[in-house]
Short mmCIF file of C-alpha atoms in Angstrom, two decimals:
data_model
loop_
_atom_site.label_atom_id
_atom_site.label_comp_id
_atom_site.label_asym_id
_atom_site.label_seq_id
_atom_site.Cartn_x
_atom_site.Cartn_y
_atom_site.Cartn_z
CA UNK A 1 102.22 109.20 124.81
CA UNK A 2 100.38 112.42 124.81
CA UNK A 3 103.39 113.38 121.64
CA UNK A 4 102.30 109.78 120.17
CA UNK A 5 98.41 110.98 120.05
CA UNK A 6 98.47 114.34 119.19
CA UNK A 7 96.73 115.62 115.54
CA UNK A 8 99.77 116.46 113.81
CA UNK A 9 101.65 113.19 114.18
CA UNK A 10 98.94 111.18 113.94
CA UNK A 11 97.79 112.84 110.55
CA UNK A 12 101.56 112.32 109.40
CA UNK A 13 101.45 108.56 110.38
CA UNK A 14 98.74 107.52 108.40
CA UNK A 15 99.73 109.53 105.18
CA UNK A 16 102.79 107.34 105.73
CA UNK A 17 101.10 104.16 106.82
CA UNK A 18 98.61 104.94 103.31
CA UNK A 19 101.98 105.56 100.78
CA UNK A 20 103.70 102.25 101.93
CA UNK A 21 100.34 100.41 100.96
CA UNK A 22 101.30 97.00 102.15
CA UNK A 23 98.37 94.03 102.48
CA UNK A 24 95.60 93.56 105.53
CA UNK A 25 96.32 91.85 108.96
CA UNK A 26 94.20 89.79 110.30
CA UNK A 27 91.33 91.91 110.61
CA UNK A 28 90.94 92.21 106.98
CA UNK A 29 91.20 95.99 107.06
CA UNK A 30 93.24 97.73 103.97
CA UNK A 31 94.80 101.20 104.19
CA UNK A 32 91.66 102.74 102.48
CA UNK A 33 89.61 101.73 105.20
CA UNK A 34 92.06 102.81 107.96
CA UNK A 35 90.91 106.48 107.84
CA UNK A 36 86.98 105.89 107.93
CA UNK A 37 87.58 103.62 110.87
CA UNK A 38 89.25 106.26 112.92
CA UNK A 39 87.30 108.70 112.80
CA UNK A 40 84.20 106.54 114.19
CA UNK A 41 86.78 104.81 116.95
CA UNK A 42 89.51 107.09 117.49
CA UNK A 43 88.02 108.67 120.61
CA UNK A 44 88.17 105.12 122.51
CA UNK A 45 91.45 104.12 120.11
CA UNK A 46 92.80 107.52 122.20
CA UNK A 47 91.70 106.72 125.70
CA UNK A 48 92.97 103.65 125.58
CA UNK A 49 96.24 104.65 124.69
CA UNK A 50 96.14 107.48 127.42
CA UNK A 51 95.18 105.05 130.06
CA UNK A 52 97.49 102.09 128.93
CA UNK A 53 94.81 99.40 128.27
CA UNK A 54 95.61 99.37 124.58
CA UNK A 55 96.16 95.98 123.26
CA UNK A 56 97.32 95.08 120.11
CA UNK A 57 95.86 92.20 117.69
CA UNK A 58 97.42 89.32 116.67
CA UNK A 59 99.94 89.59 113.35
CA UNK A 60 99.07 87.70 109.98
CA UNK A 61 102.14 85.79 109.22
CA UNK A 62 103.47 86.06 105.91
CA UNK A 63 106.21 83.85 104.23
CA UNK A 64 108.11 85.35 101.79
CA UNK A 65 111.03 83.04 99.83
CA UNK A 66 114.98 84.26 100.11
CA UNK A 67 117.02 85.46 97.43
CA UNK A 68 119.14 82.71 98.42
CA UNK A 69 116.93 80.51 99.26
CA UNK A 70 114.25 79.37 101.62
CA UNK A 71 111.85 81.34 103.60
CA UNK A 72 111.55 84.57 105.88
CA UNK A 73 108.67 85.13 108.03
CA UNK A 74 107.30 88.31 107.92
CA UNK A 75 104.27 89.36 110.68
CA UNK A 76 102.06 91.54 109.40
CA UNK A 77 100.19 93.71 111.87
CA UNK A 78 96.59 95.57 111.10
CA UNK A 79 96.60 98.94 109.47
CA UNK A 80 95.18 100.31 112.75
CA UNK A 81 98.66 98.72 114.68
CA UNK A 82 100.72 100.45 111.69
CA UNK A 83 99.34 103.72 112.13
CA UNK A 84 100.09 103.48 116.04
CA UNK A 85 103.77 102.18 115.73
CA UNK A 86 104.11 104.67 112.87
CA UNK A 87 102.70 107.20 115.54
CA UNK A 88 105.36 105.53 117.73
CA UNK A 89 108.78 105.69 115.77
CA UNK A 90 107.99 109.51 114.61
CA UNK A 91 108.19 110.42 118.24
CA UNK A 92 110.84 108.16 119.39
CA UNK A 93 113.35 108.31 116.62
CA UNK A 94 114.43 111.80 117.62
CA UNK A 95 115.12 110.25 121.23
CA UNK A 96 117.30 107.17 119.83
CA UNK A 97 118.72 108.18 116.53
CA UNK A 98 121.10 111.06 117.39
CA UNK A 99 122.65 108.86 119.85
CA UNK A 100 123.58 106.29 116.99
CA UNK A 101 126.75 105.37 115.72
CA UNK A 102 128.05 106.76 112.85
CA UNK A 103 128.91 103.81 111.62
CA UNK A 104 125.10 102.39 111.69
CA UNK A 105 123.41 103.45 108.04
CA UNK A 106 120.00 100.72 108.36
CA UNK A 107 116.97 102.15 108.40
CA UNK A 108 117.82 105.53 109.70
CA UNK A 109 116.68 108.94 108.43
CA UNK A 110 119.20 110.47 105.64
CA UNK A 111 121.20 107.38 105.75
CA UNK A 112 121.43 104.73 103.01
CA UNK A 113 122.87 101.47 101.71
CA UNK A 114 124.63 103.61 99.36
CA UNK A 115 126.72 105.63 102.37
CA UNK A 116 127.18 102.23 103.82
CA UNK A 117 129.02 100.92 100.52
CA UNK A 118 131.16 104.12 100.62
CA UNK A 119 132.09 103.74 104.21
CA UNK A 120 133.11 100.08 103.78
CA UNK A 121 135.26 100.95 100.51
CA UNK A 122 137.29 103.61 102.48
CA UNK A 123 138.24 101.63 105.07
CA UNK A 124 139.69 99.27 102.44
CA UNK A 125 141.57 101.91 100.95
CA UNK A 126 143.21 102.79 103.82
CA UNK A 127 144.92 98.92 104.28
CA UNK A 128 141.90 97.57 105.80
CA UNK A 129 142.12 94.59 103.49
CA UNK A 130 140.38 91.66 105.80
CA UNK A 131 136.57 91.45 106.63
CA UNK A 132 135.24 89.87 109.63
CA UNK A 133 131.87 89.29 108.03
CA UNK A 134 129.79 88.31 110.29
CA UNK A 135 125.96 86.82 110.08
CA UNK A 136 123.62 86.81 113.42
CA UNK A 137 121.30 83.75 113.34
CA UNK A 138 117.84 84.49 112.36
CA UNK A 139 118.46 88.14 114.25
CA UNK A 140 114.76 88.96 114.28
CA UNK A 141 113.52 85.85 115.50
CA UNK A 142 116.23 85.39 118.29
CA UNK A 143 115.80 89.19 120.08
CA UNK A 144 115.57 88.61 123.52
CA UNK A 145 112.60 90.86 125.17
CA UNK A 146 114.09 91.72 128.47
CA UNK A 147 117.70 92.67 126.71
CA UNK A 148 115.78 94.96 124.21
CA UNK A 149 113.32 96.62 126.69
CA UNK A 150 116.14 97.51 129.39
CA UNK A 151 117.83 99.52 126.76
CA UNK A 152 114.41 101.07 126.07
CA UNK A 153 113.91 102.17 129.46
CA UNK A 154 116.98 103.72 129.29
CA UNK A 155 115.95 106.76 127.46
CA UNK A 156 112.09 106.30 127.90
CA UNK A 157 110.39 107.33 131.16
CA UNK A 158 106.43 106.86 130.18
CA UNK A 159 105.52 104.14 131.47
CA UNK A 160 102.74 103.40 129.11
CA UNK A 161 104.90 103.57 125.59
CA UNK A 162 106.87 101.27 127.29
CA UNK A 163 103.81 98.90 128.30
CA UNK A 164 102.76 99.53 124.86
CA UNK A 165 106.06 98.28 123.00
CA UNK A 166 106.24 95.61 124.81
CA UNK A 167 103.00 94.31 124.11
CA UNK A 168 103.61 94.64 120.22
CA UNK A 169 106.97 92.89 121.21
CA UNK A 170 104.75 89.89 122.65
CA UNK A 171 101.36 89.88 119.86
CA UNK A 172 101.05 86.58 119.14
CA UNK A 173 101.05 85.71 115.15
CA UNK A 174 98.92 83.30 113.24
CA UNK A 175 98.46 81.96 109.49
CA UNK A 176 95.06 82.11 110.15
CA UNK A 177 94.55 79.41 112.44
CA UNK A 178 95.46 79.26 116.16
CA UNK A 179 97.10 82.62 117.55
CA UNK A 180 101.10 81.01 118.61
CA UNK A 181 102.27 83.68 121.41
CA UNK A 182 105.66 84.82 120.63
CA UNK A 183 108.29 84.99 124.29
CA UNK A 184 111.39 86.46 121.76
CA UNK A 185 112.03 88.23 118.58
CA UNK A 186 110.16 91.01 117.07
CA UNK A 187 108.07 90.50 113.64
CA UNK A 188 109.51 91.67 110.40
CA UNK A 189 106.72 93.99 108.80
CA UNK A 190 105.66 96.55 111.54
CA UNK A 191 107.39 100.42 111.46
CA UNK A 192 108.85 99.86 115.17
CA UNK A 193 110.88 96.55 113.95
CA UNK A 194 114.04 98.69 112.28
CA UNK A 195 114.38 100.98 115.31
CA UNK A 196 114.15 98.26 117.79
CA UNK A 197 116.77 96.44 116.24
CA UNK A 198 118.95 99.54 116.15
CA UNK A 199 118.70 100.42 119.74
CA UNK A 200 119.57 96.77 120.60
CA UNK A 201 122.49 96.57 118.22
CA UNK A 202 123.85 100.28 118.89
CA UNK A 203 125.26 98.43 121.78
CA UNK A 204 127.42 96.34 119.74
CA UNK A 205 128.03 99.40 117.65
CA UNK A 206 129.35 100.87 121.03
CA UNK A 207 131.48 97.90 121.67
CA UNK A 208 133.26 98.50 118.15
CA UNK A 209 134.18 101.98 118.80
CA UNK A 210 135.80 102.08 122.30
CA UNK A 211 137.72 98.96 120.90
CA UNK A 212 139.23 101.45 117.79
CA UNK A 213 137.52 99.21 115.31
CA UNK A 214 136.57 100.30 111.81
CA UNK A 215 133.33 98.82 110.89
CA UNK A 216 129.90 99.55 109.08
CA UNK A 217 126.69 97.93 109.69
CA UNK A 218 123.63 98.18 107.97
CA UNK A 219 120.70 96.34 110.43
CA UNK A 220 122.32 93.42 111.12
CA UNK A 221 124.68 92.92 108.72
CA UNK A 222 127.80 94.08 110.41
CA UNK A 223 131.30 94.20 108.40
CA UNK A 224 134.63 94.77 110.76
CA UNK A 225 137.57 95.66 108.86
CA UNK A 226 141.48 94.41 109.59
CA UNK A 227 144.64 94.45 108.86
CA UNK A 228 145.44 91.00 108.91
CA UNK A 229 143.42 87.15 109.04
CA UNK A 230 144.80 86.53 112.34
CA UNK A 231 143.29 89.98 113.65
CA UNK A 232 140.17 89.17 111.99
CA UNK A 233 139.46 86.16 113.73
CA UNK A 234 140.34 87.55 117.51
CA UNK A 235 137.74 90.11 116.60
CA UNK A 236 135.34 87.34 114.98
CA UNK A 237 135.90 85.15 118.65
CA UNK A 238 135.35 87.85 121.05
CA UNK A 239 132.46 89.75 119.49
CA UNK A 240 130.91 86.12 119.13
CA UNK A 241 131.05 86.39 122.59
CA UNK A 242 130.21 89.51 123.05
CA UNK A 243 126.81 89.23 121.48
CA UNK A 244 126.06 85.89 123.26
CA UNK A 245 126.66 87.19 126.71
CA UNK A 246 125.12 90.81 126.46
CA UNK A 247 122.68 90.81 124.08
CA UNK A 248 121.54 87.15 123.78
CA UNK A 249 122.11 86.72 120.58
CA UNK A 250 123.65 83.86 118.54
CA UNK A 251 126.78 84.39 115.31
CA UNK A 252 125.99 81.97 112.58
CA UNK A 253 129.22 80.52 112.04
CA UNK A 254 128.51 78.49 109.04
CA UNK A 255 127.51 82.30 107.00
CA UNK A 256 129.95 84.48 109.28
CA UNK A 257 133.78 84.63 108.23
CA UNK A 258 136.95 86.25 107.85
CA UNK A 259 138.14 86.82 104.39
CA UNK A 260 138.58 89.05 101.50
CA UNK A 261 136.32 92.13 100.80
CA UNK A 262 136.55 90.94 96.95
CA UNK A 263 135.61 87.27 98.14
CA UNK A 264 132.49 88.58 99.85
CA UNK A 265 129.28 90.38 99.05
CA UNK A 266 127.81 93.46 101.18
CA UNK A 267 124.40 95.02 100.32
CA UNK A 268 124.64 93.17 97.02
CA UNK A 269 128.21 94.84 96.26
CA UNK A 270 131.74 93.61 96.05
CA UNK A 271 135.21 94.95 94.96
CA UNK A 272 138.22 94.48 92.58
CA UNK A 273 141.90 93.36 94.09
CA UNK A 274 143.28 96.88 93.63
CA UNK A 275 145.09 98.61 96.33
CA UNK A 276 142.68 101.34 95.81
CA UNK A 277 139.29 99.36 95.34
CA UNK A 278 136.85 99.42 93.11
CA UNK A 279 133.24 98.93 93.75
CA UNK A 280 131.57 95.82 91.56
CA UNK A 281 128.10 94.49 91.41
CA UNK A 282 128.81 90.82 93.65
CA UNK A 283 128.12 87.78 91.22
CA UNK A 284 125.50 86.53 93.62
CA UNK A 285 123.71 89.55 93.17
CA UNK A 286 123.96 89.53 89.33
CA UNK A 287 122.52 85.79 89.66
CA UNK A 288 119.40 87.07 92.35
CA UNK A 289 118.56 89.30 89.28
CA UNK A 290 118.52 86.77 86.29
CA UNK A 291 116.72 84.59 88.09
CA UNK A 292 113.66 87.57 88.63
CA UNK A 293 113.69 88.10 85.45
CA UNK A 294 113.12 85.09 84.69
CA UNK A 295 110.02 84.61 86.35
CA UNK A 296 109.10 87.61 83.89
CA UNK A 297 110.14 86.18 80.69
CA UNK A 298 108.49 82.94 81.80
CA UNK A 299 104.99 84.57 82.56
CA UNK A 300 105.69 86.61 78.72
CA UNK A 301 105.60 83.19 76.84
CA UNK A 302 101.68 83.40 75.64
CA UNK A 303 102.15 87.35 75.76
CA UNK A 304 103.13 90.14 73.35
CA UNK A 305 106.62 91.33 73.57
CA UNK A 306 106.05 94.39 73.93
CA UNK A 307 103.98 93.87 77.09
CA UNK A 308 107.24 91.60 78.55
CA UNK A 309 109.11 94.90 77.88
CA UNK A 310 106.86 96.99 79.90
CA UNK A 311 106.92 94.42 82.79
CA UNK A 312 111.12 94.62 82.74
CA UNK A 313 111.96 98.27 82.26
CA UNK A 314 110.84 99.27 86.18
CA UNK A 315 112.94 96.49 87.17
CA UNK A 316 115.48 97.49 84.95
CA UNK A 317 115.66 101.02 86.06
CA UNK A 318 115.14 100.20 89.63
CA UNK A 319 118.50 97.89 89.59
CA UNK A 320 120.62 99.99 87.56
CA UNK A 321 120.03 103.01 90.13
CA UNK A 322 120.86 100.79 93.00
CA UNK A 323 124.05 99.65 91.60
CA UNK A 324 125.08 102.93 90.57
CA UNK A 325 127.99 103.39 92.48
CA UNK A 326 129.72 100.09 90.77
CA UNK A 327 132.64 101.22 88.85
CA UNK A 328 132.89 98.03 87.03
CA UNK A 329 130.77 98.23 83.34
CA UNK A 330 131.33 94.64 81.93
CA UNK A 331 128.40 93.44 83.89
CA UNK A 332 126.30 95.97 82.55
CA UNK A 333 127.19 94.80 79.06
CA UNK A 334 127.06 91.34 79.51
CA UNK A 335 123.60 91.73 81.22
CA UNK A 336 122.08 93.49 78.09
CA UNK A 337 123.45 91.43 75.85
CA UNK A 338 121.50 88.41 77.91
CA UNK A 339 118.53 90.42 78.07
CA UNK A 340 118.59 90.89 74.57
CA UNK A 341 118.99 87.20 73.83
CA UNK A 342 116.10 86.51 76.31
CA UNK A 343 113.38 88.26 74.21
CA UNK A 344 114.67 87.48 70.83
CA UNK A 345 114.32 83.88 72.40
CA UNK A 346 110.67 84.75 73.21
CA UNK A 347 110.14 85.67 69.64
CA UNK A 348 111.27 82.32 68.57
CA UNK A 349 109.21 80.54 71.00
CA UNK A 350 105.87 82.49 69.75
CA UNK A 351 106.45 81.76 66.25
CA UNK A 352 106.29 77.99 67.63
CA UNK A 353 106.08 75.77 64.07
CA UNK A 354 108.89 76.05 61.04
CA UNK A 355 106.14 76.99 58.47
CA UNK A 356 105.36 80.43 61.20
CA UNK A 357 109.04 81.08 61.84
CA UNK A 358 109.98 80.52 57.99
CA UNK A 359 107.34 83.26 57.30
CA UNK A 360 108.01 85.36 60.32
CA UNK A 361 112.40 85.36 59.18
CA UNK A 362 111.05 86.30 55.41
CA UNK A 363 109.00 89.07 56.25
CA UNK A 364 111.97 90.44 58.31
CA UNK A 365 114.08 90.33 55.27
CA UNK A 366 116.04 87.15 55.49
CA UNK A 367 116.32 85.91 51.91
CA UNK A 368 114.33 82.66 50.98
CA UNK A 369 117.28 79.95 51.50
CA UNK A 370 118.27 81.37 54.67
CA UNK A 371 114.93 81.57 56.07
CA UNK A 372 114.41 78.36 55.16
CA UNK A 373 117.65 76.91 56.54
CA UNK A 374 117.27 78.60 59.81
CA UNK A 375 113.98 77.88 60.47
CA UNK A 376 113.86 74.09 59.44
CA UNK A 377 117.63 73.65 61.87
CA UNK A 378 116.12 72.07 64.89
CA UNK A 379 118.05 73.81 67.24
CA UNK A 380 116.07 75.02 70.99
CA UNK A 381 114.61 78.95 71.51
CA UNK A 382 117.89 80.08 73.22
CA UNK A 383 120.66 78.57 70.51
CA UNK A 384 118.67 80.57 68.11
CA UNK A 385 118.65 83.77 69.96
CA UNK A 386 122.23 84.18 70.02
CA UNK A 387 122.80 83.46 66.23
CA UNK A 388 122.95 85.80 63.68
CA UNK A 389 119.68 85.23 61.58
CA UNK A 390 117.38 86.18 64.53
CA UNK A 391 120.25 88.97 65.40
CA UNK A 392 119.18 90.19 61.53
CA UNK A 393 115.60 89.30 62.14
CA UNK A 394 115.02 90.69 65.02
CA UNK A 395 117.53 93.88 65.23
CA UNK A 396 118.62 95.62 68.52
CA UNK A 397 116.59 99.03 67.08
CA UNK A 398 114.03 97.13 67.13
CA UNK A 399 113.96 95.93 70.98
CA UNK A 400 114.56 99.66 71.70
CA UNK A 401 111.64 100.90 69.94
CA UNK A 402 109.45 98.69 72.09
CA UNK A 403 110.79 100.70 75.09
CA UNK A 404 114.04 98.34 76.12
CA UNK A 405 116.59 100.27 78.08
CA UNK A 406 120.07 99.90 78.16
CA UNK A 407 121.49 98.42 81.42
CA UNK A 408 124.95 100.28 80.40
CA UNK A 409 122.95 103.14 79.48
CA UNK A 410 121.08 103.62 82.58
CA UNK A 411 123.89 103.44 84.52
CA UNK A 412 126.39 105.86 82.95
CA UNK A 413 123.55 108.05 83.19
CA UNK A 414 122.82 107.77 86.81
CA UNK A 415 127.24 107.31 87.68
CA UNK A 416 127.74 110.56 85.71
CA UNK A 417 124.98 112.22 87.86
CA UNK A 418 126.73 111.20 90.84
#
């Protein structure tokens, strides 16, 4: 604890705590305020850490919808718990993480999803060729307390970090209402979450290697590779019982399987057939993004284009440097050409009557019976986006002068970089 308080790691948690921004708890206190309020209440903030009488407030709960449907909770502690957990993890991960597998790439320093991807597509080149995919059942709502704070204790002797974790462990959550106390799980949204969740599932990790597994898990999405179906599903059986009996937790069969690496998804990737794999962007992953965009092109209606443009190229950039380790273009390709169609679509939709779009296709340069023709066919915004007068009228230069990227672009850039 004394490590925990002291200047230097204190200063580095909250210029942390301040670049991750993130929204209030429940005291209403943002990260600009977090600063003035320590210094006029760090001294007791300090002695009550020191002493063990720190208690933590409540955590706002935040709910969030899933890519693939429904909802995830989030809890979102105050800035003032933030900075202390942040305080927390910087001394503690040098305890925990060098003992980690190196076959666990979530949330651990100079590891990525990227490494993970890697790791999964060698062990498929090497005849690996079934998955045991398998899904734990709403993994941060299930931990069990007493499981995760035994392995804790473990490697942590101060009594009072350990008092302290397991108070943030139990801090009730609320939407704002009453305050519901919380016996199991620990809240998405606080710095201390991630490692928690790795020192609890290193033990599975542990499991996996004195059996001779190969495997790769990224928080709790754990992918065990196989030889054959039958293999896959001992493995699937006996780590199902594994997790129940040791660390309380619970597979969910209906998501969990054993299958095909190119019939499943992991960290939004997939692969070809070949003996030697290739890495793809997963079709569920393709869909996830069409349908955010969406919501951008749908808030653009009553906008200039060029201000829809603006609003897609961070997203743009942001999804062609995750995927840039697919070696599979087509999608690429196909996705511009959609994205293309999508704001020539917006252009039809603005122009809104036949005289405006008749005027609109002739100042473009369509001649008079053409303009006329297309404008008066009563075809819907998205027909007309794919055919060739508003491919004339509204040219791809054109879209790239307003600041459009390239999907296919982007990522040859970022793949040759590689």
């Amino acid at each position: 604890m004394d490590e925990v308080v002291s200047r230097e790691n204190l200063l580095l948690a909250h210029r942390r705590v301040k670049r991750n921004k993130g929204a209030p708890g429940v005291d209403g206190l943002t990260v600009d305020d977090l600063m003035p309020y320590c210094r006029e209440h760090w001294s007791d903030i300090r002695e009550q850490l020191l002493s063990g009488t720190c208690r933590p407030r409540p955590v706002r709960q935040v709910e969030i919808p899933k890519p693939g449907g429904g909802v995830r909770t989030l809890g979102i502690p105050t800035v003032l718990d933030r900075l202390i957990q942040q305080a927390l993890l910087q001394v503690l991960t040098p305890v925990f993480d060098p003992t980690f597998s190196e076959h666990s790439f979530g949330f651990r320093p100079g590891r990525s999803a990227h490494q993970a991807v890697r790791s999964a597509r060698s062990h498929m080149a090497r005849g690996y060729r079934w998955v045991v995919d398998m899904d734990l059942e709403k993994f941060f709502d299930r931990v069990n307390h007493d499981v995760l704070t035994a392995r804790v204790k473990r490697r942590v002797k101060d009594r009072r970090v350990l008092v302290l974790i397991n108070r943030y462990l139990q801090a009730g959550m609320t939407a704002g209402g009453p305050v519901s106390p919380r016996t199991m799980g620990t809240p998405q949204g606080g710095p201390l979450s991630p490692l928690l969740s790795n020192i609890l599932l290193d033990e599975l990790d542990k499991e996996l290697e004195r059996r001779g597994r190969r495997f790769v898990r990224y928080a709790d999405d754990c992918n065990v590779y196989v030889r054959s179906k039958a293999a896959g599903e001992r493995v699937l059986a006996s780590l199902t019982r594994f997790l129940q009996e040791k660390l309380r937790l619970q597979v969910n069969r209906s998501k969990s399987a054993v299958d095909r690496p190119w019939d499943r998804q992991f960290l939004g990737y997939s692969v070809t057939v070949h003996r030697r794999p290739k890495l793809k962007v997963a079709a569920k992953s393709v869909r996830r993004f069409k349908q955010s965009l969406r919501q951008v092109f749908r808030a653009g209606r009553g906008r200039r284009v060029a201000s829809v443009v603006r609003d897609l190229v961070p997203k743009l950039r942001g999804w062609a440097a995750y995927f840039r380790l697919s070696e599979v273009r087509g999608v690429f390709e196909v996705l511009d050409q959609w994205l293309r169609r999508k704001l020539r679509a917006l252009y039809w939709r603005q122009w809104k009557r036949w005289k405006a779009r008749l005027k609109a296709l002739r100042r473009r340069g369509l001649a008079p019976r053409r303009a006329a023709y297309s404008a008066l066919n009563g075809r819907g915004p998205w027909w007309n986006a794919g055919a060739s007068h508003m491919h004339q009228a509204v040219p791809t230069s054109e879209l790239r002068q307003l600041g459009l990227v390239s999907l296919l672009d982007e990522h040859r850039r970022l793949a040759h970089s590689l």
